[in-house]
Amino acid sequence: MAFGDIIIREARESDLSALIAMFAADPLGGHGDTTDPKAYPDYISAFATIAASPNQTLYVAEWNGEVVGTFQTMITTSLNGRGSSAMIIEAVQTRADLRGQGIGARMIEFAIAEAKSRGVRLVQLTSNAVRKDAHRFYERLGFKPSHIGFKMALK
């Protein structure tokens, strides 16, 4: 397949069904994503929160009119680093049947270009410890496994 005509754009509410289906189909995610219609209001609420934030953006990769990938970016500013900003890339997902085709690389390259255009000093992301293929993918793109992340589930 030729993916030269992939469009990376901000997600729209009308993309939610495709995004939810991608997350729900991920056996490693463990986030409790589901296509159950009863959960849809949770996704609508999250989408509204992201869309209203000046420091968060939800993107989709579109190919031939179909959503084939997604990622989210967040810009944070801290006092360390002399008040510099960092971009966090989160929730990177390529549709399962299209993985390994370069879609993920296009999404990450887009995010890095966006970070550079905003004067961000650092781009960072986390990846589930069991996703060895994803780790190799990120390292191929120039990311270094420099930190250990910790999480605490509150729900």
PDB file of C-alpha atoms in Angstrom:
ATOM      1  CA  MET A   1       0.000   0.000   0.000  1.00  0.00           C
ATOM      2  CA  ALA A   2       1.076   3.565  -0.616  1.00  0.00           C
ATOM      3  CA  PHE A   3       0.554   5.817   2.349  1.00  0.00           C
ATOM      4  CA  GLY A   4       2.001   8.981   0.838  1.00  0.00           C
ATOM      5  CA  ASP A   5      -1.380  10.674   0.943  1.00  0.00           C
ATOM      6  CA  ILE A   6      -1.965  10.290   4.674  1.00  0.00           C
ATOM      7  CA  ILE A   7      -3.498  13.395   6.188  1.00  0.00           C
ATOM      8  CA  ILE A   8      -2.714  14.249   9.799  1.00  0.00           C
ATOM      9  CA  ARG A   9      -5.390  16.540  11.197  1.00  0.00           C
ATOM     10  CA  GLU A  10      -7.081  17.462  14.440  1.00  0.00           C
ATOM     11  CA  ALA A  11      -9.694  14.944  15.438  1.00  0.00           C
ATOM     12  CA  ARG A  12     -13.367  15.787  15.142  1.00  0.00           C
ATOM     13  CA  GLU A  13     -16.175  14.447  17.266  1.00  0.00           C
ATOM     14  CA  SER A  14     -17.344  12.499  14.224  1.00  0.00           C
ATOM     15  CA  ASP A  15     -14.069  10.503  14.423  1.00  0.00           C
ATOM     16  CA  LEU A  16     -14.861   9.117  17.869  1.00  0.00           C
ATOM     17  CA  SER A  17     -16.404   5.835  16.747  1.00  0.00           C
ATOM     18  CA  ALA A  18     -13.293   4.938  14.735  1.00  0.00           C
ATOM     19  CA  LEU A  19     -10.971   5.991  17.562  1.00  0.00           C
ATOM     20  CA  ILE A  20     -12.903   4.072  20.198  1.00  0.00           C
ATOM     21  CA  ALA A  21     -12.889   0.972  17.992  1.00  0.00           C
ATOM     22  CA  MET A  22      -9.087   1.204  17.644  1.00  0.00           C
ATOM     23  CA  PHE A  23      -8.556   1.507  21.386  1.00  0.00           C
ATOM     24  CA  ALA A  24     -11.085  -1.217  22.216  1.00  0.00           C
ATOM     25  CA  ALA A  25      -9.375  -3.618  19.777  1.00  0.00           C
ATOM     26  CA  ASP A  26      -6.017  -3.222  21.543  1.00  0.00           C
ATOM     27  CA  PRO A  27      -5.444  -6.348  23.653  1.00  0.00           C
ATOM     28  CA  LEU A  28      -2.402  -4.854  25.429  1.00  0.00           C
ATOM     29  CA  GLY A  29      -3.816  -1.481  26.356  1.00  0.00           C
ATOM     30  CA  GLY A  30      -5.661  -2.526  29.473  1.00  0.00           C
ATOM     31  CA  HIS A  31      -7.452   0.796  29.624  1.00  0.00           C
ATOM     32  CA  GLY A  32     -10.967  -0.607  29.685  1.00  0.00           C
ATOM     33  CA  ASP A  33     -11.878   0.833  26.307  1.00  0.00           C
ATOM     34  CA  THR A  34     -15.068  -0.526  24.849  1.00  0.00           C
ATOM     35  CA  THR A  35     -17.445   0.029  21.973  1.00  0.00           C
ATOM     36  CA  ASP A  36     -20.398  -0.452  24.335  1.00  0.00           C
ATOM     37  CA  PRO A  37     -22.773   2.455  23.599  1.00  0.00           C
ATOM     38  CA  LYS A  38     -23.226   3.019  27.352  1.00  0.00           C
ATOM     39  CA  ALA A  39     -19.585   4.193  27.496  1.00  0.00           C
ATOM     40  CA  TYR A  40     -19.961   6.721  24.664  1.00  0.00           C
ATOM     41  CA  PRO A  41     -20.775   9.658  26.982  1.00  0.00           C
ATOM     42  CA  ASP A  42     -17.414   9.121  28.715  1.00  0.00           C
ATOM     43  CA  TYR A  43     -15.636   9.495  25.380  1.00  0.00           C
ATOM     44  CA  ILE A  44     -17.693  12.562  24.440  1.00  0.00           C
ATOM     45  CA  SER A  45     -16.793  14.187  27.752  1.00  0.00           C
ATOM     46  CA  ALA A  46     -13.085  13.411  27.333  1.00  0.00           C
ATOM     47  CA  PHE A  47     -13.136  14.718  23.765  1.00  0.00           C
ATOM     48  CA  ALA A  48     -14.733  17.976  24.923  1.00  0.00           C
ATOM     49  CA  THR A  49     -12.095  18.400  27.635  1.00  0.00           C
ATOM     50  CA  ILE A  50      -9.248  17.836  25.182  1.00  0.00           C
ATOM     51  CA  ALA A  51     -10.792  20.114  22.546  1.00  0.00           C
ATOM     52  CA  ALA A  52     -11.243  22.924  25.085  1.00  0.00           C
ATOM     53  CA  SER A  53      -7.626  22.814  26.262  1.00  0.00           C
ATOM     54  CA  PRO A  54      -5.115  25.162  24.633  1.00  0.00           C
ATOM     55  CA  ASN A  55      -2.322  22.743  25.561  1.00  0.00           C
ATOM     56  CA  GLN A  56      -3.782  19.454  24.326  1.00  0.00           C
ATOM     57  CA  THR A  57      -4.525  18.299  20.805  1.00  0.00           C
ATOM     58  CA  LEU A  58      -6.016  15.030  19.623  1.00  0.00           C
ATOM     59  CA  TYR A  59      -4.982  14.104  16.082  1.00  0.00           C
ATOM     60  CA  VAL A  60      -6.012  11.481  13.576  1.00  0.00           C
ATOM     61  CA  ALA A  61      -4.210  10.017  10.604  1.00  0.00           C
ATOM     62  CA  GLU A  62      -6.629   9.740   7.703  1.00  0.00           C
ATOM     63  CA  TRP A  63      -6.070   7.670   4.576  1.00  0.00           C
ATOM     64  CA  ASN A  64      -8.618   7.412   1.755  1.00  0.00           C
ATOM     65  CA  GLY A  65     -11.231   9.018   3.996  1.00  0.00           C
ATOM     66  CA  GLU A  66     -10.727   6.512   6.837  1.00  0.00           C
ATOM     67  CA  VAL A  67      -9.213   7.109  10.263  1.00  0.00           C
ATOM     68  CA  VAL A  68      -6.202   4.785  10.422  1.00  0.00           C
ATOM     69  CA  GLY A  69      -4.317   6.163  13.403  1.00  0.00           C
ATOM     70  CA  THR A  70      -4.372   8.600  16.273  1.00  0.00           C
ATOM     71  CA  PHE A  71      -2.204  10.318  18.862  1.00  0.00           C
ATOM     72  CA  GLN A  72      -2.555  13.096  21.376  1.00  0.00           C
ATOM     73  CA  THR A  73      -0.093  15.821  22.321  1.00  0.00           C
ATOM     74  CA  MET A  74       0.167  17.848  25.486  1.00  0.00           C
ATOM     75  CA  ILE A  75       2.464  20.809  26.087  1.00  0.00           C
ATOM     76  CA  THR A  76       3.698  21.304  29.622  1.00  0.00           C
ATOM     77  CA  THR A  77       5.910  24.048  30.996  1.00  0.00           C
ATOM     78  CA  SER A  78       7.976  23.631  34.129  1.00  0.00           C
ATOM     79  CA  LEU A  79      10.401  25.741  36.104  1.00  0.00           C
ATOM     80  CA  ASN A  80      13.281  23.337  35.601  1.00  0.00           C
ATOM     81  CA  GLY A  81      15.124  23.782  32.353  1.00  0.00           C
ATOM     82  CA  ARG A  82      14.748  27.546  32.859  1.00  0.00           C
ATOM     83  CA  GLY A  83      11.025  27.460  32.256  1.00  0.00           C
ATOM     84  CA  SER A  84      11.143  25.376  29.134  1.00  0.00           C
ATOM     85  CA  SER A  85       8.287  23.434  27.608  1.00  0.00           C
ATOM     86  CA  ALA A  86       7.988  19.773  26.713  1.00  0.00           C
ATOM     87  CA  MET A  87       5.589  17.953  24.446  1.00  0.00           C
ATOM     88  CA  ILE A  88       4.174  14.680  25.686  1.00  0.00           C
ATOM     89  CA  ILE A  89       2.926  12.323  22.995  1.00  0.00           C
ATOM     90  CA  GLU A  90       0.222  10.014  24.290  1.00  0.00           C
ATOM     91  CA  ALA A  91      -2.198   7.350  23.084  1.00  0.00           C
ATOM     92  CA  VAL A  92      -0.385   6.547  19.833  1.00  0.00           C
ATOM     93  CA  GLN A  93      -2.420   3.952  17.969  1.00  0.00           C
ATOM     94  CA  THR A  94      -2.413   2.650  14.419  1.00  0.00           C
ATOM     95  CA  ARG A  95      -5.264   0.505  13.191  1.00  0.00           C
ATOM     96  CA  ALA A  96      -4.192  -3.118  13.792  1.00  0.00           C
ATOM     97  CA  ASP A  97      -4.549  -4.254  10.175  1.00  0.00           C
ATOM     98  CA  LEU A  98      -2.301  -1.425   8.947  1.00  0.00           C
ATOM     99  CA  ARG A  99       0.602  -1.574  11.408  1.00  0.00           C
ATOM    100  CA  GLY A 100       4.097  -1.701   9.963  1.00  0.00           C
ATOM    101  CA  GLN A 101       3.138   0.451   6.968  1.00  0.00           C
ATOM    102  CA  GLY A 102       4.711   3.742   8.109  1.00  0.00           C
ATOM    103  CA  ILE A 103       1.578   5.381   9.494  1.00  0.00           C
ATOM    104  CA  GLY A 104       2.949   5.556  13.034  1.00  0.00           C
ATOM    105  CA  ALA A 105       6.195   7.107  11.801  1.00  0.00           C
ATOM    106  CA  ARG A 106       4.247   9.777   9.920  1.00  0.00           C
ATOM    107  CA  MET A 107       2.250  10.602  13.053  1.00  0.00           C
ATOM    108  CA  ILE A 108       5.347  10.878  15.259  1.00  0.00           C
ATOM    109  CA  GLU A 109       7.223  12.933  12.652  1.00  0.00           C
ATOM    110  CA  PHE A 110       4.223  15.273  12.512  1.00  0.00           C
ATOM    111  CA  ALA A 111       4.220  15.629  16.312  1.00  0.00           C
ATOM    112  CA  ILE A 112       7.951  16.386  16.375  1.00  0.00           C
ATOM    113  CA  ALA A 113       7.559  19.021  13.650  1.00  0.00           C
ATOM    114  CA  GLU A 114       4.695  20.580  15.616  1.00  0.00           C
ATOM    115  CA  ALA A 115       6.854  20.646  18.766  1.00  0.00           C
ATOM    116  CA  LYS A 116       9.687  22.340  16.893  1.00  0.00           C
ATOM    117  CA  SER A 117       7.334  24.938  15.436  1.00  0.00           C
ATOM    118  CA  ARG A 118       6.141  25.764  18.964  1.00  0.00           C
ATOM    119  CA  GLY A 119       9.661  26.137  20.365  1.00  0.00           C
ATOM    120  CA  VAL A 120       9.412  23.088  22.590  1.00  0.00           C
ATOM    121  CA  ARG A 121      12.757  21.827  23.951  1.00  0.00           C
ATOM    122  CA  LEU A 122      11.865  18.178  24.502  1.00  0.00           C
ATOM    123  CA  VAL A 123       9.473  15.567  23.135  1.00  0.00           C
ATOM    124  CA  GLN A 124       8.713  12.632  25.387  1.00  0.00           C
ATOM    125  CA  LEU A 125       6.403   9.666  25.556  1.00  0.00           C
ATOM    126  CA  THR A 126       5.820   6.530  27.538  1.00  0.00           C
ATOM    127  CA  SER A 127       5.145   3.073  26.216  1.00  0.00           C
ATOM    128  CA  ASN A 128       3.713   0.068  27.998  1.00  0.00           C
ATOM    129  CA  ALA A 129       6.589  -2.127  29.218  1.00  0.00           C
ATOM    130  CA  VAL A 130       5.228  -5.161  27.328  1.00  0.00           C
ATOM    131  CA  ARG A 131       5.189  -3.399  23.943  1.00  0.00           C
ATOM    132  CA  LYS A 132       8.670  -4.426  22.779  1.00  0.00           C
ATOM    133  CA  ASP A 133       7.858  -3.767  19.099  1.00  0.00           C
ATOM    134  CA  ALA A 134       6.763  -0.230  19.996  1.00  0.00           C
ATOM    135  CA  HIS A 135       9.991   0.332  21.926  1.00  0.00           C
ATOM    136  CA  ARG A 136      12.053  -0.638  18.879  1.00  0.00           C
ATOM    137  CA  PHE A 137       9.838   1.616  16.735  1.00  0.00           C
ATOM    138  CA  TYR A 138      10.407   4.660  18.990  1.00  0.00           C
ATOM    139  CA  GLU A 139      14.139   3.997  19.205  1.00  0.00           C
ATOM    140  CA  ARG A 140      14.300   3.792  15.393  1.00  0.00           C
ATOM    141  CA  LEU A 141      12.742   7.262  15.310  1.00  0.00           C
ATOM    142  CA  GLY A 142      15.448   8.636  17.634  1.00  0.00           C
ATOM    143  CA  PHE A 143      13.862   8.346  21.076  1.00  0.00           C
ATOM    144  CA  LYS A 144      16.102   7.151  23.912  1.00  0.00           C
ATOM    145  CA  PRO A 145      14.835   5.057  26.849  1.00  0.00           C
ATOM    146  CA  SER A 146      16.234   7.506  29.411  1.00  0.00           C
ATOM    147  CA  HIS A 147      13.769   7.351  32.303  1.00  0.00           C
ATOM    148  CA  ILE A 148      11.672   4.850  34.203  1.00  0.00           C
ATOM    149  CA  GLY A 149       7.995   5.739  34.504  1.00  0.00           C
ATOM    150  CA  PHE A 150       5.709   5.025  37.427  1.00  0.00           C
ATOM    151  CA  LYS A 151       1.926   4.943  37.543  1.00  0.00           C
ATOM    152  CA  MET A 152      -0.693   4.623  40.224  1.00  0.00           C
ATOM    153  CA  ALA A 153      -4.248   3.724  39.237  1.00  0.00           C
ATOM    154  CA  LEU A 154      -6.787   5.678  41.290  1.00  0.00           C
ATOM    155  CA  LYS A 155     -10.001   4.118  39.997  1.00  0.00           C
TER     156      LYS A 155
END
